[in-house]
mmCIF file of C-alpha atoms in Angstrom:
data_model
loop_
_atom_site.group_PDB
_atom_site.id
_atom_site.type_symbol
_atom_site.label_atom_id
_atom_site.label_comp_id
_atom_site.label_asym_id
_atom_site.label_seq_id
_atom_site.Cartn_x
_atom_site.Cartn_y
_atom_site.Cartn_z
ATOM 1 C CA UNK A 1 27.496 -0.076 -19.682
ATOM 2 C CA UNK A 2 29.172 3.099 -18.778
ATOM 3 C CA UNK A 3 29.491 4.679 -15.284
ATOM 4 C CA UNK A 4 27.716 7.831 -16.446
ATOM 5 C CA UNK A 5 24.803 5.466 -17.745
ATOM 6 C CA UNK A 6 24.650 3.624 -14.653
ATOM 7 C CA UNK A 7 24.586 6.830 -12.570
ATOM 8 C CA UNK A 8 21.783 8.378 -14.813
ATOM 9 C CA UNK A 9 19.900 4.978 -14.325
ATOM 10 C CA UNK A 10 19.947 5.239 -10.565
ATOM 11 C CA UNK A 11 18.898 9.116 -10.430
ATOM 12 C CA UNK A 12 15.955 8.127 -12.516
ATOM 13 C CA UNK A 13 15.065 5.098 -10.492
ATOM 14 C CA UNK A 14 15.511 7.456 -7.221
ATOM 15 C CA UNK A 15 12.979 10.099 -9.052
ATOM 16 C CA UNK A 16 10.544 7.432 -9.788
ATOM 17 C CA UNK A 17 10.141 6.158 -6.574
ATOM 18 C CA UNK A 18 9.857 9.731 -4.956
ATOM 19 C CA UNK A 19 7.277 10.354 -7.579
ATOM 20 C CA UNK A 20 5.407 7.091 -6.474
ATOM 21 C CA UNK A 21 5.908 7.937 -2.821
ATOM 22 C CA UNK A 22 4.101 11.118 -3.665
ATOM 23 C CA UNK A 23 1.414 9.343 -5.448
ATOM 24 C CA UNK A 24 0.452 7.106 -3.048
ATOM 25 C CA UNK A 25 0.455 9.615 -0.326
ATOM 26 C CA UNK A 26 -1.877 11.833 -2.251
ATOM 27 C CA UNK A 27 -4.190 8.907 -2.659
ATOM 28 C CA UNK A 28 -4.169 8.369 0.916
ATOM 29 C CA UNK A 29 -5.036 11.844 1.839
ATOM 30 C CA UNK A 30 -7.683 11.763 -1.122
ATOM 31 C CA UNK A 31 -9.451 8.660 0.430
ATOM 32 C CA UNK A 32 -9.047 10.056 3.948
ATOM 33 C CA UNK A 33 -11.052 13.245 2.875
ATOM 34 C CA UNK A 34 -14.045 10.926 2.472
ATOM 35 C CA UNK A 35 -13.876 9.527 5.892
ATOM 36 C CA UNK A 36 -16.662 11.656 7.369
ATOM 37 C CA UNK A 37 -19.053 11.774 4.056
ATOM 38 C CA UNK A 38 -19.042 8.641 1.728
ATOM 39 C CA UNK A 39 -18.775 4.882 2.725
ATOM 40 C CA UNK A 40 -15.073 3.422 1.947
ATOM 41 C CA UNK A 41 -16.455 0.774 -0.403
ATOM 42 C CA UNK A 42 -17.986 3.516 -2.668
ATOM 43 C CA UNK A 43 -15.174 5.589 -2.792
ATOM 44 C CA UNK A 44 -12.529 2.541 -3.519
ATOM 45 C CA UNK A 45 -15.266 1.284 -6.117
ATOM 46 C CA UNK A 46 -15.033 4.537 -8.260
ATOM 47 C CA UNK A 47 -11.217 4.807 -7.685
ATOM 48 C CA UNK A 48 -11.131 1.293 -9.100
ATOM 49 C CA UNK A 49 -13.044 1.959 -12.108
ATOM 50 C CA UNK A 50 -10.858 5.103 -13.102
ATOM 51 C CA UNK A 51 -7.643 3.313 -12.043
ATOM 52 C CA UNK A 52 -8.245 0.560 -14.254
ATOM 53 C CA UNK A 53 -9.122 3.085 -17.127
ATOM 54 C CA UNK A 54 -5.635 4.707 -16.388
ATOM 55 C CA UNK A 55 -3.926 1.357 -16.427
ATOM 56 C CA UNK A 56 -5.582 0.702 -19.860
ATOM 57 C CA UNK A 57 -4.541 3.874 -21.203
ATOM 58 C CA UNK A 58 -1.045 3.786 -19.785
ATOM 59 C CA UNK A 59 -0.206 -0.011 -20.233
ATOM 60 C CA UNK A 60 -3.045 -1.512 -22.582
ATOM 61 C CA UNK A 61 -2.383 0.396 -25.901
ATOM 62 C CA UNK A 62 -1.381 -1.951 -28.847
ATOM 63 C CA UNK A 63 -2.115 -5.236 -26.580
ATOM 64 C CA UNK A 64 -5.090 -7.388 -27.297
ATOM 65 C CA UNK A 65 -7.683 -7.165 -24.795
ATOM 66 C CA UNK A 66 -7.898 -10.995 -24.599
ATOM 67 C CA UNK A 67 -4.120 -11.083 -23.757
ATOM 68 C CA UNK A 68 -4.042 -8.713 -20.941
ATOM 69 C CA UNK A 69 -6.727 -11.180 -18.747
ATOM 70 C CA UNK A 70 -5.146 -14.284 -20.382
ATOM 71 C CA UNK A 71 -3.580 -16.373 -17.260
ATOM 72 C CA UNK A 72 -3.258 -20.014 -16.156
ATOM 73 C CA UNK A 73 -3.014 -19.022 -12.516
ATOM 74 C CA UNK A 74 -6.714 -17.526 -11.979
ATOM 75 C CA UNK A 75 -7.172 -18.664 -8.254
ATOM 76 C CA UNK A 76 -3.860 -17.131 -7.279
ATOM 77 C CA UNK A 77 -5.094 -13.701 -8.900
ATOM 78 C CA UNK A 78 -8.210 -14.012 -6.962
ATOM 79 C CA UNK A 79 -6.219 -14.549 -3.755
ATOM 80 C CA UNK A 80 -3.797 -11.505 -4.438
ATOM 81 C CA UNK A 81 -6.644 -9.174 -5.247
ATOM 82 C CA UNK A 82 -8.443 -10.196 -1.939
ATOM 83 C CA UNK A 83 -5.251 -9.703 -0.107
ATOM 84 C CA UNK A 84 -4.966 -5.942 -1.521
ATOM 85 C CA UNK A 85 -8.876 -5.665 -0.653
ATOM 86 C CA UNK A 86 -8.364 -6.819 3.130
ATOM 87 C CA UNK A 87 -5.146 -4.195 3.094
ATOM 88 C CA UNK A 88 -6.944 -1.298 1.418
ATOM 89 C CA UNK A 89 -9.904 -1.450 3.498
ATOM 90 C CA UNK A 90 -8.230 -2.210 6.915
ATOM 91 C CA UNK A 91 -5.613 0.833 6.243
ATOM 92 C CA UNK A 92 -8.133 3.635 5.084
ATOM 93 C CA UNK A 93 -10.415 2.524 7.630
ATOM 94 C CA UNK A 94 -7.919 2.829 10.148
ATOM 95 C CA UNK A 95 -7.375 6.509 8.654
ATOM 96 C CA UNK A 96 -10.601 7.260 9.974
ATOM 97 C CA UNK A 97 -9.737 7.261 13.441
ATOM 98 C CA UNK A 98 -5.787 7.500 13.361
ATOM 99 C CA UNK A 99 -3.219 10.338 12.463
ATOM 100 C CA UNK A 100 -2.191 9.850 8.946
ATOM 101 C CA UNK A 101 1.562 9.569 9.911
ATOM 102 C CA UNK A 102 1.230 6.903 12.587
ATOM 103 C CA UNK A 103 -1.007 4.776 10.552
ATOM 104 C CA UNK A 104 1.602 5.009 7.626
ATOM 105 C CA UNK A 105 4.402 4.097 9.669
ATOM 106 C CA UNK A 106 2.541 0.885 11.035
ATOM 107 C CA UNK A 107 1.808 -0.063 7.350
ATOM 108 C CA UNK A 108 5.559 0.178 6.530
ATOM 109 C CA UNK A 109 6.082 -2.953 8.833
ATOM 110 C CA UNK A 110 5.370 -4.825 5.599
ATOM 111 C CA UNK A 111 8.570 -5.098 3.922
ATOM 112 C CA UNK A 112 10.058 -6.555 7.098
ATOM 113 C CA UNK A 113 7.386 -8.866 7.213
ATOM 114 C CA UNK A 114 7.476 -9.958 3.708
ATOM 115 C CA UNK A 115 11.314 -10.957 4.698
ATOM 116 C CA UNK A 116 9.602 -13.054 7.615
ATOM 117 C CA UNK A 117 6.728 -14.389 5.263
ATOM 118 C CA UNK A 118 9.627 -15.272 2.576
ATOM 119 C CA UNK A 119 11.477 -17.417 5.141
ATOM 120 C CA UNK A 120 8.728 -19.272 6.423
ATOM 121 C CA UNK A 121 6.490 -20.059 3.471
ATOM 122 C CA UNK A 122 9.195 -19.872 0.470
ATOM 123 C CA UNK A 123 12.050 -21.212 2.139
ATOM 124 C CA UNK A 124 14.136 -18.346 1.732
ATOM 125 C CA UNK A 125 17.313 -17.843 3.646
ATOM 126 C CA UNK A 126 16.933 -14.804 6.081
ATOM 127 C CA UNK A 127 19.953 -14.243 8.529
ATOM 128 C CA UNK A 128 20.430 -12.921 12.256
ATOM 129 C CA UNK A 129 20.576 -9.488 10.991
ATOM 130 C CA UNK A 130 17.737 -9.262 9.136
ATOM 131 C CA UNK A 131 15.442 -11.116 11.751
ATOM 132 C CA UNK A 132 16.784 -8.758 14.382
ATOM 133 C CA UNK A 133 15.935 -5.906 12.036
ATOM 134 C CA UNK A 134 12.235 -7.320 11.970
ATOM 135 C CA UNK A 135 12.278 -7.558 15.858
ATOM 136 C CA UNK A 136 13.319 -3.903 15.928
ATOM 137 C CA UNK A 137 10.759 -2.683 13.421
ATOM 138 C CA UNK A 138 8.144 -4.749 15.666
ATOM 139 C CA UNK A 139 9.353 -2.940 18.721
ATOM 140 C CA UNK A 140 8.986 0.598 16.863
ATOM 141 C CA UNK A 141 5.122 -0.428 16.053
ATOM 142 C CA UNK A 142 4.690 -1.268 19.633
ATOM 143 C CA UNK A 143 5.954 2.099 20.681
ATOM 144 C CA UNK A 144 3.532 3.794 18.233
ATOM 145 C CA UNK A 145 0.515 1.810 19.470
ATOM 146 C CA UNK A 146 1.259 1.659 23.128
ATOM 147 C CA UNK A 147 -0.811 -1.492 24.308
ATOM 148 C CA UNK A 148 -1.835 -1.536 27.743
ATOM 149 C CA UNK A 149 -1.871 2.299 28.285
ATOM 150 C CA UNK A 150 -4.568 4.663 28.463
ATOM 151 C CA UNK A 151 -3.401 6.037 24.813
ATOM 152 C CA UNK A 152 -4.016 2.654 23.063
ATOM 153 C CA UNK A 153 -6.854 2.494 20.461
ATOM 154 C CA UNK A 154 -8.277 -0.495 19.109
ATOM 155 C CA UNK A 155 -7.996 1.283 15.464
ATOM 156 C CA UNK A 156 -4.307 0.681 15.232
ATOM 157 C CA UNK A 157 -4.904 -2.778 14.750
ATOM 158 C CA UNK A 158 -6.328 -1.837 11.254
ATOM 159 C CA UNK A 159 -2.944 -0.517 9.680
ATOM 160 C CA UNK A 160 -1.255 -3.778 11.165
ATOM 161 C CA UNK A 161 -3.572 -5.724 9.525
ATOM 162 C CA UNK A 162 -3.213 -4.148 6.549
ATOM 163 C CA UNK A 163 0.386 -4.535 6.658
ATOM 164 C CA UNK A 164 0.083 -8.134 6.952
ATOM 165 C CA UNK A 165 -2.408 -8.414 4.060
ATOM 166 C CA UNK A 166 0.436 -6.828 2.140
ATOM 167 C CA UNK A 167 2.990 -9.341 2.838
ATOM 168 C CA UNK A 168 0.697 -11.977 2.028
ATOM 169 C CA UNK A 169 -0.042 -10.370 -1.352
ATOM 170 C CA UNK A 170 3.544 -10.098 -2.070
ATOM 171 C CA UNK A 171 4.485 -13.686 -0.883
ATOM 172 C CA UNK A 172 2.020 -15.078 -3.277
ATOM 173 C CA UNK A 173 3.418 -12.523 -6.062
ATOM 174 C CA UNK A 174 6.631 -14.211 -5.414
ATOM 175 C CA UNK A 175 5.285 -17.677 -5.553
ATOM 176 C CA UNK A 176 4.078 -16.726 -9.188
ATOM 177 C CA UNK A 177 7.486 -15.947 -10.741
ATOM 178 C CA UNK A 178 7.582 -13.850 -13.827
ATOM 179 C CA UNK A 179 4.977 -15.832 -15.790
ATOM 180 C CA UNK A 180 2.283 -13.209 -15.447
ATOM 181 C CA UNK A 181 2.539 -9.798 -17.323
ATOM 182 C CA UNK A 182 2.334 -6.688 -14.841
ATOM 183 C CA UNK A 183 -0.634 -5.498 -16.593
ATOM 184 C CA UNK A 184 -2.737 -8.755 -16.040
ATOM 185 C CA UNK A 185 -1.792 -8.908 -12.171
ATOM 186 C CA UNK A 186 -2.680 -4.972 -12.385
ATOM 187 C CA UNK A 187 -6.071 -5.698 -14.031
ATOM 188 C CA UNK A 188 -7.086 -8.620 -12.010
ATOM 189 C CA UNK A 189 -6.489 -6.524 -8.695
ATOM 190 C CA UNK A 190 -8.789 -3.914 -10.028
ATOM 191 C CA UNK A 191 -11.327 -6.347 -10.941
ATOM 192 C CA UNK A 192 -11.658 -7.911 -7.492
ATOM 193 C CA UNK A 193 -11.871 -4.458 -5.776
ATOM 194 C CA UNK A 194 -14.797 -3.655 -7.985
ATOM 195 C CA UNK A 195 -16.492 -6.966 -7.413
ATOM 196 C CA UNK A 196 -16.108 -6.804 -3.761
ATOM 197 C CA UNK A 197 -16.943 -3.135 -3.614
ATOM 198 C CA UNK A 198 -20.177 -4.000 -5.728
ATOM 199 C CA UNK A 199 -20.910 -6.730 -3.402
ATOM 200 C CA UNK A 200 -20.476 -4.811 -0.134
ATOM 201 C CA UNK A 201 -22.694 -1.887 -1.718
ATOM 202 C CA UNK A 202 -25.332 -4.347 -1.944
ATOM 203 C CA UNK A 203 -25.084 -5.792 1.579
ATOM 204 C CA UNK A 204 -24.299 -2.402 3.143
ATOM 205 C CA UNK A 205 -25.274 0.318 0.667
ATOM 206 C CA UNK A 206 -28.840 0.876 2.334
ATOM 207 C CA UNK A 207 -27.117 2.059 5.705
ATOM 208 C CA UNK A 208 -28.815 -1.158 7.677
ATOM 209 C CA UNK A 209 -25.478 -1.535 9.745
ATOM 210 C CA UNK A 210 -24.580 2.191 10.242
ATOM 211 C CA UNK A 211 -24.693 3.789 13.482
ATOM 212 C CA UNK A 212 -22.313 1.958 15.506
ATOM 213 C CA UNK A 213 -20.531 4.747 16.635
ATOM 214 C CA UNK A 214 -16.618 3.980 15.793
ATOM 215 C CA UNK A 215 -15.295 6.179 12.990
ATOM 216 C CA UNK A 216 -13.546 3.211 11.303
ATOM 217 C CA UNK A 217 -16.747 1.244 11.464
ATOM 218 C CA UNK A 218 -19.085 4.168 10.025
ATOM 219 C CA UNK A 219 -16.555 4.857 7.135
ATOM 220 C CA UNK A 220 -17.071 0.944 6.332
ATOM 221 C CA UNK A 221 -20.968 0.446 6.894
ATOM 222 C CA UNK A 222 -22.130 4.273 5.745
ATOM 223 C CA UNK A 223 -25.014 4.172 3.341
ATOM 224 C CA UNK A 224 -24.414 4.911 -0.107
ATOM 225 C CA UNK A 225 -24.828 8.677 -1.121
ATOM 226 C CA UNK A 226 -24.580 10.444 -4.606
ATOM 227 C CA UNK A 227 -21.338 11.741 -5.035
ATOM 228 C CA UNK A 228 -21.142 15.535 -6.017
ATOM 229 C CA UNK A 229 -19.108 16.923 -9.030
ATOM 230 C CA UNK A 230 -16.251 17.441 -6.440
ATOM 231 C CA UNK A 231 -16.406 14.223 -5.295
ATOM 232 C CA UNK A 232 -16.093 12.641 -8.660
ATOM 233 C CA UNK A 233 -12.905 14.624 -9.426
ATOM 234 C CA UNK A 234 -11.651 13.669 -6.345
ATOM 235 C CA UNK A 235 -12.338 9.856 -7.548
ATOM 236 C CA UNK A 236 -10.335 10.444 -10.692
ATOM 237 C CA UNK A 237 -7.338 12.065 -8.913
ATOM 238 C CA UNK A 238 -7.464 9.033 -6.712
ATOM 239 C CA UNK A 239 -7.308 6.586 -9.740
ATOM 240 C CA UNK A 240 -4.961 8.608 -11.100
ATOM 241 C CA UNK A 241 -2.668 8.716 -8.143
ATOM 242 C CA UNK A 242 -2.964 4.835 -7.670
ATOM 243 C CA UNK A 243 -2.285 3.771 -11.378
ATOM 244 C CA UNK A 244 0.383 6.247 -11.780
ATOM 245 C CA UNK A 245 1.968 5.305 -8.241
ATOM 246 C CA UNK A 246 2.267 1.648 -9.152
ATOM 247 C CA UNK A 247 3.698 2.650 -12.646
ATOM 248 C CA UNK A 248 6.516 4.911 -11.451
ATOM 249 C CA UNK A 249 7.380 2.205 -8.635
ATOM 250 C CA UNK A 250 7.663 -0.582 -11.346
ATOM 251 C CA UNK A 251 9.803 1.737 -13.277
ATOM 252 C CA UNK A 252 12.262 2.349 -10.467
ATOM 253 C CA UNK A 253 12.685 -1.481 -9.717
ATOM 254 C CA UNK A 254 13.267 -2.132 -13.296
ATOM 255 C CA UNK A 255 15.858 0.249 -13.664
ATOM 256 C CA UNK A 256 17.845 -0.435 -10.691
ATOM 257 C CA UNK A 257 18.587 -2.693 -7.918
ATOM 258 C CA UNK A 258 15.819 -2.760 -4.907
ATOM 259 C CA UNK A 259 18.771 -2.091 -2.499
ATOM 260 C CA UNK A 260 19.398 1.312 -4.211
ATOM 261 C CA UNK A 261 15.306 1.946 -4.373
ATOM 262 C CA UNK A 262 13.743 0.547 -1.351
ATOM 263 C CA UNK A 263 14.923 3.250 1.411
ATOM 264 C CA UNK A 264 13.522 5.884 -0.912
ATOM 265 C CA UNK A 265 9.873 4.407 -0.536
ATOM 266 C CA UNK A 266 10.017 5.439 3.450
ATOM 267 C CA UNK A 267 9.742 9.025 2.093
ATOM 268 C CA UNK A 268 6.061 8.027 2.044
ATOM 269 C CA UNK A 269 6.333 8.297 5.934
ATOM 270 C CA UNK A 270 7.596 11.815 5.863
ATOM 271 C CA UNK A 271 5.232 13.220 3.472
ATOM 272 C CA UNK A 272 2.189 11.319 5.553
ATOM 273 C CA UNK A 273 3.840 13.594 8.633
ATOM 274 C CA UNK A 274 3.856 16.677 6.480
ATOM 275 C CA UNK A 275 0.106 15.804 4.843
ATOM 276 C CA UNK A 276 -1.237 15.292 8.205
ATOM 277 C CA UNK A 277 0.000 18.542 9.591
ATOM 278 C CA UNK A 278 -1.116 20.625 6.707
ATOM 279 C CA UNK A 279 -4.645 19.083 6.402
ATOM 280 C CA UNK A 280 -5.496 17.718 9.870
ATOM 281 C CA UNK A 281 -2.787 19.502 12.121
ATOM 282 C CA UNK A 282 -1.480 16.300 13.464
ATOM 283 C CA UNK A 283 1.885 16.231 15.109
ATOM 284 C CA UNK A 284 3.510 12.786 16.049
ATOM 285 C CA UNK A 285 4.306 12.633 19.839
ATOM 286 C CA UNK A 286 7.736 12.093 21.017
ATOM 287 C CA UNK A 287 7.251 8.319 21.468
ATOM 288 C CA UNK A 288 5.241 7.894 18.123
ATOM 289 C CA UNK A 289 8.205 10.037 16.171
ATOM 290 C CA UNK A 290 10.778 7.479 18.151
ATOM 291 C CA UNK A 291 8.977 4.483 16.810
ATOM 292 C CA UNK A 292 8.572 5.695 13.345
ATOM 293 C CA UNK A 293 12.308 6.154 13.278
ATOM 294 C CA UNK A 294 12.614 2.476 14.165
ATOM 295 C CA UNK A 295 10.552 1.493 11.663
ATOM 296 C CA UNK A 296 12.167 3.459 8.984
ATOM 297 C CA UNK A 297 15.617 2.280 10.187
ATOM 298 C CA UNK A 298 15.035 -0.903 10.401
ATOM 299 C CA UNK A 299 13.450 -1.199 6.544
ATOM 300 C CA UNK A 300 16.462 0.777 5.394
ATOM 301 C CA UNK A 301 18.802 -1.477 7.011
ATOM 302 C CA UNK A 302 16.992 -4.438 5.445
ATOM 303 C CA UNK A 303 17.239 -2.797 2.043
ATOM 304 C CA UNK A 304 20.852 -2.258 2.358
ATOM 305 C CA UNK A 305 21.563 -5.418 3.540
ATOM 306 C CA UNK A 306 20.236 -7.198 0.651
ATOM 307 C CA UNK A 307 21.716 -4.723 -1.978
ATOM 308 C CA UNK A 308 25.044 -5.971 -0.344
ATOM 309 C CA UNK A 309 24.330 -9.635 -0.578
ATOM 310 C CA UNK A 310 22.995 -8.884 -4.377
ATOM 311 C CA UNK A 311 20.180 -11.126 -4.456
ATOM 312 C CA UNK A 312 16.349 -10.604 -5.354
ATOM 313 C CA UNK A 313 15.379 -8.859 -2.354
ATOM 314 C CA UNK A 314 12.398 -10.597 0.169
ATOM 315 C CA UNK A 315 11.171 -7.289 1.053
ATOM 316 C CA UNK A 316 10.285 -6.208 -2.410
ATOM 317 C CA UNK A 317 8.477 -3.381 -3.540
ATOM 318 C CA UNK A 318 5.049 -2.308 -2.510
ATOM 319 C CA UNK A 319 3.904 -1.726 -6.182
ATOM 320 C CA UNK A 320 0.564 -2.288 -5.570
ATOM 321 C CA UNK A 321 0.045 -0.978 -2.142
ATOM 322 C CA UNK A 322 -2.729 1.347 -2.380
#
């Protein structure tokens, strides 16, 4: 393969991951828009329905319907789906009470946690430098959340829980190997979303548990309401952003090494800072900015380290992240 072709593939991969970061960040602000109006499980239900439609349209043409859902690992698909459900609900509930940039930065400890989980649960080798990077990233999280200070909010636990759930998701995915088709894995995630959200609608949809006062709890437990035409358009947009983001990030990692692509995923945090300022006038303080820098630096370091080692990365892509 010529050097020019390799260079073209690298540029295309970088454009794909930047496009995915834009799509995921737009998905985040679309869901955050509903924090004061509709319940989270209603928003995610409609997003998943439209997301599944886009997945079938983008990836399912020419594939027999039965083949899409054919699997011998149903339990693992369910566990993956539940991990994504926990991650989504925790992250978006956190957005009801936290600035977008800080919640996104805390979430991006996930690639570092995947490194640690891969060592503990899959027996993969992780050297001292990557363990050090993990500790630095955790230090960045502590700087952002400020435990023990007057500025501490319990809501910061939610994006951290989201990161842990996503690390669990990708640990399960790695244990499944390459035997499952990407469309099968994507569709089962959407199915679990739909089933869980319908169940939550039955339990919480009448608003019997609302009124707790905390914005994160209200976002989850609020009574269902009939969406407006504008709401439906935003549901369609969220479904498109979620499906297209997953497609673009998959293309990026399919065409180039993770060491090249992964550092550009952290552009999501930069976009979160931008959107937070534009839509909610949120500006990170100096300590939060320093914590965000530590998380980005440690994640990029791990990606570059794995690229130099030329092995499949422990901190693999977050292709299903939101």
